[in-house]
């Protein structure tokens, strides 16, 4: 089912503003901070990750955001001078972000 323009817009805005600095616009782990985290930011277009998104829609994205692996995400951002304002995540935000990422990943080669 195609996502609506409103959902796609919200998902894209969230992704580009909060995720792309590490994951890159292409979701392949190509953002400016991708190699500055330890471990490096993974390519999310792999078949294994696509399966995880399909098997657990919305769960993977929200679990990474709400319970990052230790302090990896905040530490990487802080060490590299990125300041993100707090965001009150809603279920809709997680769904929109997940749908946007799935659309981008499915278009990737």
Coordinates of N, CA, C and O in Angstrom, one line a residue:
X1 N 0.8 -1.2 0.0 CA 0.0 0.0 0.0 C 0.9 1.2 0.0 O 1.8 1.4 0.8
X2 N 0.7 2.2 -0.9 CA 1.5 3.4 -1.0 C 1.2 4.3 0.2 O 0.1 4.3 0.7
X3 N 2.2 5.0 0.7 CA 2.0 5.8 1.8 C 1.5 7.2 1.3 O 1.8 7.6 0.2
X4 N 0.7 7.9 2.1 CA 0.1 9.2 1.7 C 1.3 10.2 1.7 O 2.3 10.0 2.4
X5 N 1.0 11.3 1.0 CA 2.0 12.3 0.9 C 2.3 12.9 2.3 O 3.4 13.2 2.6
X6 N 1.2 13.1 3.1 CA 1.4 13.6 4.5 C 2.3 12.7 5.3 O 3.2 13.2 6.0
X7 N 2.0 11.4 5.3 CA 2.9 10.5 6.0 C 4.3 10.5 5.5 O 5.2 10.4 6.3
X8 N 4.4 10.4 4.2 CA 5.7 10.4 3.6 C 6.5 11.7 3.9 O 7.7 11.6 4.2
X9 N 5.8 12.8 3.9 CA 6.5 14.1 4.2 C 7.0 14.1 5.7 O 8.1 14.5 6.0
X10 N 6.2 13.6 6.6 CA 6.5 13.6 8.0 C 7.7 12.6 8.2 O 8.7 12.9 8.9
X11 N 7.6 11.4 7.6 CA 8.7 10.4 7.7 C 10.0 10.9 7.1 O 11.0 10.8 7.7
X12 N 9.9 11.6 6.0 CA 11.1 12.1 5.4 C 11.7 13.2 6.2 O 12.9 13.3 6.4
X13 N 10.9 14.1 6.7 CA 11.4 15.2 7.6 C 12.1 14.7 8.8 O 13.2 15.1 9.2
X14 N 11.4 13.7 9.5 CA 12.1 13.1 10.6 C 13.4 12.4 10.3 O 14.4 12.6 11.0
X15 N 13.4 11.7 9.2 CA 14.6 10.9 8.8 C 15.7 11.9 8.5 O 16.8 11.8 9.0
X16 N 15.4 12.9 7.6 CA 16.5 13.8 7.2 C 17.0 14.6 8.3 O 18.2 14.9 8.4
X17 N 16.2 15.0 9.3 CA 16.6 15.8 10.4 C 17.2 15.1 11.5 O 17.9 15.7 12.3
X18 N 16.9 13.8 11.7 CA 17.3 13.1 12.9 C 18.1 11.8 12.6 O 18.7 11.3 13.6
X19 N 18.2 11.4 11.4 CA 18.8 10.1 11.1 C 19.9 10.2 10.0 O 20.9 9.4 10.0
X20 N 19.7 11.1 9.0 CA 20.6 11.1 7.8 C 22.0 11.5 8.2 O 22.9 11.1 7.4
X21 N 22.3 12.2 9.3 CA 23.6 12.5 9.6 C 24.5 11.3 9.8 O 25.7 11.4 9.6
X22 N 23.9 10.2 10.1 CA 24.7 9.0 10.3 C 24.3 8.0 9.1 O 25.2 7.4 8.5
X23 N 23.1 7.8 8.9 CA 22.6 6.8 7.9 C 22.7 7.3 6.5 O 22.7 6.4 5.6
X24 N 22.8 8.6 6.3 CA 22.9 9.1 4.9 C 21.5 9.2 4.3 O 20.6 8.4 4.7
X25 N 21.3 10.0 3.3 CA 20.1 10.2 2.6 C 19.6 8.9 1.9 O 18.5 8.6 1.8
X26 N 20.6 8.0 1.5 CA 20.3 6.8 0.9 C 20.1 5.6 1.8 O 19.9 4.5 1.4
X27 N 20.2 5.8 3.1 CA 20.0 4.8 4.2 C 21.1 3.7 4.1 O 21.0 2.7 4.7
X28 N 22.2 4.0 3.5 CA 23.3 3.0 3.3 C 24.4 3.2 4.3 O 25.5 2.7 4.1
X29 N 24.3 4.0 5.3 CA 25.3 4.3 6.2 C 26.4 5.2 5.6 O 27.6 5.0 5.9
X30 N 26.0 6.2 4.9 CA 26.9 7.1 4.2 C 26.9 8.5 4.7 O 27.4 9.4 4.0
X31 N 26.2 8.8 5.8 CA 26.1 10.1 6.3 C 27.5 10.6 6.8 O 28.4 9.8 7.0
X32 N 27.6 11.9 7.1 CA 28.9 12.5 7.5 C 29.4 11.9 8.8 O 30.6 11.9 9.1
X33 N 28.6 11.3 9.7 CA 29.0 10.7 10.9 C 29.1 9.2 10.9 O 29.4 8.6 11.9
X34 N 28.8 8.6 9.7 CA 28.7 7.2 9.6 C 30.0 6.4 10.1 O 29.9 5.4 10.8
X35 N 31.1 6.9 9.8 CA 32.4 6.2 10.2 C 32.9 6.8 11.5 O 34.0 6.4 11.9
X36 N 32.2 7.7 12.1 CA 32.7 8.3 13.3 C 32.1 7.7 14.5 O 32.4 8.0 15.7
X37 N 31.2 6.8 14.3 CA 30.6 6.0 15.5 C 31.3 4.7 15.6 O 31.9 4.2 14.6
X38 N 31.3 4.1 16.7 CA 31.9 2.8 16.9 C 30.9 1.9 17.6 O 30.6 2.1 18.8
X39 N 30.4 0.9 16.8 CA 30.8 0.5 15.5 C 30.2 1.5 14.5 O 29.3 2.3 14.7
X40 N 30.8 1.5 13.2 CA 30.3 2.4 12.2 C 28.8 2.1 11.9 O 28.3 1.0 12.1
X41 N 28.2 3.1 11.4 CA 26.8 3.1 11.0 C 26.5 2.0 10.0 O 27.2 2.0 8.9
X42 N 25.6 1.1 10.2 CA 25.4 0.0 9.2 C 24.6 0.5 8.0 O 23.8 1.5 8.0
X43 N 24.7 -0.2 6.9 CA 23.9 -0.1 5.7 C 22.6 -0.8 6.0 O 22.5 -2.0 6.2
X44 N 21.5 0.0 5.9 CA 20.2 -0.5 6.2 C 19.4 -1.0 5.0 O 18.3 -1.4 5.1
X45 N 20.1 -1.1 3.9 CA 19.5 -1.6 2.7 C 19.8 -3.1 2.4 O 19.4 -3.6 1.4
X46 N 20.5 -3.7 3.3 CA 20.8 -5.1 3.2 C 19.6 -6.0 3.2 O 18.6 -5.6 3.9
X47 N 19.6 -7.2 2.6 CA 18.5 -8.1 2.7 C 18.1 -8.5 4.1 O 17.0 -8.6 4.4
X48 N 19.1 -8.6 5.0 CA 18.8 -9.0 6.4 C 18.0 -7.9 7.1 O 17.0 -8.2 7.8
X49 N 18.4 -6.6 6.9 CA 17.6 -5.5 7.5 C 16.3 -5.4 6.9 O 15.3 -5.2 7.6
X50 N 16.1 -5.6 5.6 CA 14.8 -5.5 4.9 C 13.9 -6.6 5.5 O 12.7 -6.3 5.8
X51 N 14.4 -7.8 5.8 CA 13.6 -8.8 6.4 C 13.2 -8.4 7.8 O 12.0 -8.6 8.2
X52 N 14.1 -7.8 8.5 CA 13.7 -7.4 9.9 C 12.6 -6.3 9.9 O 11.7 -6.4 10.7
X53 N 12.7 -5.4 8.9 CA 11.7 -4.4 8.8 C 10.3 -5.0 8.5 O 9.3 -4.6 9.0
X54 N 10.3 -6.0 7.6 CA 9.1 -6.6 7.1 C 8.5 -7.5 8.3 O 7.3 -7.5 8.5
X55 N 9.4 -8.2 9.0 CA 9.0 -9.1 10.1 C 8.5 -8.3 11.3 O 7.6 -8.8 12.0
X56 N 9.1 -7.1 11.5 CA 8.7 -6.4 12.7 C 8.5 -4.9 12.4 O 9.2 -4.0 12.8
X57 N 7.4 -4.6 11.6 CA 7.2 -3.3 11.1 C 7.1 -2.3 12.2 O 6.3 -2.5 13.1
X58 N 7.9 -1.2 12.2 CA 7.8 -0.2 13.2 C 8.6 -0.5 14.5 O 9.0 0.4 15.1
X59 N 8.8 -1.7 14.8 CA 9.4 -2.1 16.0 C 10.9 -1.8 16.0 O 11.5 -1.3 16.9
X60 N 11.5 -2.1 14.9 CA 13.0 -1.9 14.8 C 13.3 -0.5 14.9 O 14.2 -0.1 15.7
X61 N 12.6 0.4 14.1 CA 12.9 1.8 14.1 C 12.7 2.4 15.5 O 13.5 3.1 16.1
X62 N 11.5 2.1 16.1 CA 11.2 2.7 17.5 C 12.2 2.1 18.5 O 12.6 2.9 19.4
X63 N 12.6 0.9 18.4 CA 13.5 0.3 19.5 C 14.9 0.9 19.4 O 15.5 1.2 20.4
X64 N 15.3 1.3 18.2 CA 16.6 1.9 18.1 C 16.6 3.3 18.7 O 17.4 3.8 19.4
X65 N 15.5 4.0 18.4 CA 15.3 5.4 18.8 C 15.1 5.5 20.3 O 15.7 6.3 21.0
X66 N 14.2 4.7 20.8 CA 13.9 4.7 22.2 C 14.9 4.1 23.2 O 15.1 4.5 24.3
X67 N 15.6 3.0 22.7 CA 16.5 2.3 23.5 C 17.8 2.1 22.6 O 18.1 0.9 22.2
X68 N 18.5 3.1 22.4 CA 19.7 2.9 21.6 C 20.7 2.0 22.3 O 20.7 1.8 23.5
X69 N 21.6 1.4 21.5 CA 22.6 0.5 22.0 C 23.5 1.3 23.0 O 24.5 1.9 22.5
X70 N 23.2 1.2 24.2 CA 24.0 2.0 25.2 C 23.8 3.5 24.9 O 22.7 4.0 24.8
X71 N 24.9 4.2 24.8 CA 24.8 5.7 24.6 C 25.3 6.0 23.2 O 25.7 7.1 22.9
X72 N 25.4 5.0 22.3 CA 26.1 5.2 21.0 C 25.5 6.4 20.2 O 26.3 7.3 19.8
X73 N 24.2 6.5 20.1 CA 23.7 7.6 19.3 C 23.9 9.0 19.9 O 24.5 9.8 19.3
X74 N 23.5 9.1 21.2 CA 23.8 10.4 21.8 C 25.3 10.8 21.9 O 25.7 11.9 21.7
X75 N 26.1 9.8 22.2 CA 27.6 10.0 22.3 C 28.1 10.4 21.0 O 28.9 11.4 20.9
X76 N 27.8 9.7 19.9 CA 28.3 10.0 18.6 C 27.9 11.5 18.2 O 28.7 12.2 17.6
X77 N 26.6 11.8 18.4 CA 26.2 13.2 18.1 C 26.9 14.2 18.9 O 27.4 15.2 18.3
X78 N 27.0 14.0 20.2 CA 27.7 15.0 21.1 C 29.2 15.1 20.7 O 29.7 16.2 20.6
X79 N 29.9 14.0 20.5 CA 31.3 14.0 20.2 C 31.6 14.8 18.8 O 32.7 15.3 18.6
X80 N 30.6 14.8 18.0 CA 30.8 15.4 16.7 C 30.0 16.8 16.5 O 29.9 17.3 15.4
X81 N 29.6 17.3 17.6 CA 29.0 18.7 17.6 C 27.6 18.8 17.1 O 27.2 19.9 16.7
X82 N 26.9 17.7 16.9 CA 25.5 17.7 16.5 C 24.6 17.9 17.7 O 24.7 17.1 18.6
X83 N 23.7 18.9 17.6 CA 22.8 19.1 18.7 C 21.4 19.0 18.1 O 21.0 19.7 17.2
X84 N 20.7 18.0 18.5 CA 19.3 17.8 18.1 C 18.4 18.2 19.2 O 18.6 17.7 20.4
X85 N 17.4 19.0 18.9 CA 16.4 19.3 20.0 C 15.6 18.0 20.4 O 15.5 17.1 19.6
X86 N 15.2 18.0 21.6 CA 14.4 16.8 22.0 C 13.1 16.7 21.1 O 12.7 17.7 20.6
X87 N 12.7 15.5 20.9 CA 11.5 15.3 20.1 C 10.6 14.4 20.9 O 11.0 13.3 21.4
X88 N 9.3 14.8 21.0 CA 8.3 13.9 21.7 C 7.7 13.0 20.6 O 6.8 13.3 19.9
X89 N 8.3 11.8 20.5 CA 7.9 10.8 19.5 C 6.5 10.3 19.7 O 6.1 10.0 20.8
X90 N 5.8 10.3 18.6 CA 4.4 9.7 18.7 C 4.4 8.4 17.9 O 5.3 8.1 17.1
X91 N 3.4 7.6 18.1 CA 3.2 6.4 17.4 C 3.2 6.7 15.9 O 3.8 6.0 15.0
X92 N 2.5 7.8 15.5 CA 2.4 8.2 14.1 C 3.8 8.5 13.6 O 4.1 8.1 12.4
X93 N 4.6 9.2 14.3 CA 6.0 9.5 13.9 C 6.8 8.2 13.6 O 7.4 8.1 12.6
X94 N 6.7 7.2 14.5 CA 7.4 6.0 14.2 C 6.9 5.3 13.0 O 7.7 4.7 12.2
X95 N 5.6 5.3 12.8 CA 5.0 4.6 11.6 C 5.4 5.4 10.4 O 5.8 4.7 9.4
X96 N 5.4 6.7 10.4 CA 5.8 7.5 9.2 C 7.2 7.3 8.9 O 7.6 7.1 7.7
X97 N 8.1 7.3 9.9 CA 9.5 7.1 9.7 C 9.8 5.7 9.2 O 10.5 5.5 8.2
X98 N 9.1 4.7 9.7 CA 9.3 3.3 9.2 C 8.8 3.2 7.8 O 9.5 2.7 6.9
X99 N 7.7 3.8 7.4 CA 7.2 3.8 6.1 C 8.1 4.5 5.1 O 8.3 4.0 4.0
X100 N 8.6 5.6 5.5 CA 9.6 6.3 4.7 C 10.8 5.5 4.4 O 11.3 5.4 3.3
X101 N 11.4 4.9 5.5 CA 12.6 4.1 5.3 C 12.3 2.9 4.5 O 13.2 2.6 3.6
X102 N 11.2 2.2 4.6 CA 10.9 1.1 3.8 C 10.8 1.5 2.3 O 11.4 0.8 1.5
X103 N 10.2 2.6 2.1 CA 10.1 3.1 0.7 C 11.5 3.3 0.1 O 11.7 2.9 -1.1
X104 N 12.3 4.0 0.8 CA 13.7 4.3 0.3 C 14.5 3.0 0.1 O 15.1 2.8 -0.9
X105 N 14.4 2.2 1.1 CA 15.1 0.9 1.1 C 14.7 0.0 -0.1 O 15.5 -0.6 -0.8
X106 N 13.4 0.0 -0.3 CA 12.8 -0.8 -1.4 C 13.2 -0.2 -2.8 O 13.3 -1.0 -3.8
X107 N 13.5 1.1 -2.9 CA 13.9 1.7 -4.1 C 15.5 1.5 -4.4 O 15.9 1.7 -5.5
X108 N 16.2 1.2 -3.3 CA 17.6 1.1 -3.4 C 18.1 -0.1 -4.2 O 17.4 -1.1 -4.3
X109 N 19.2 0.0 -4.7 CA 19.8 -1.1 -5.5 C 21.0 -1.7 -4.7 O 21.7 -1.1 -4.1

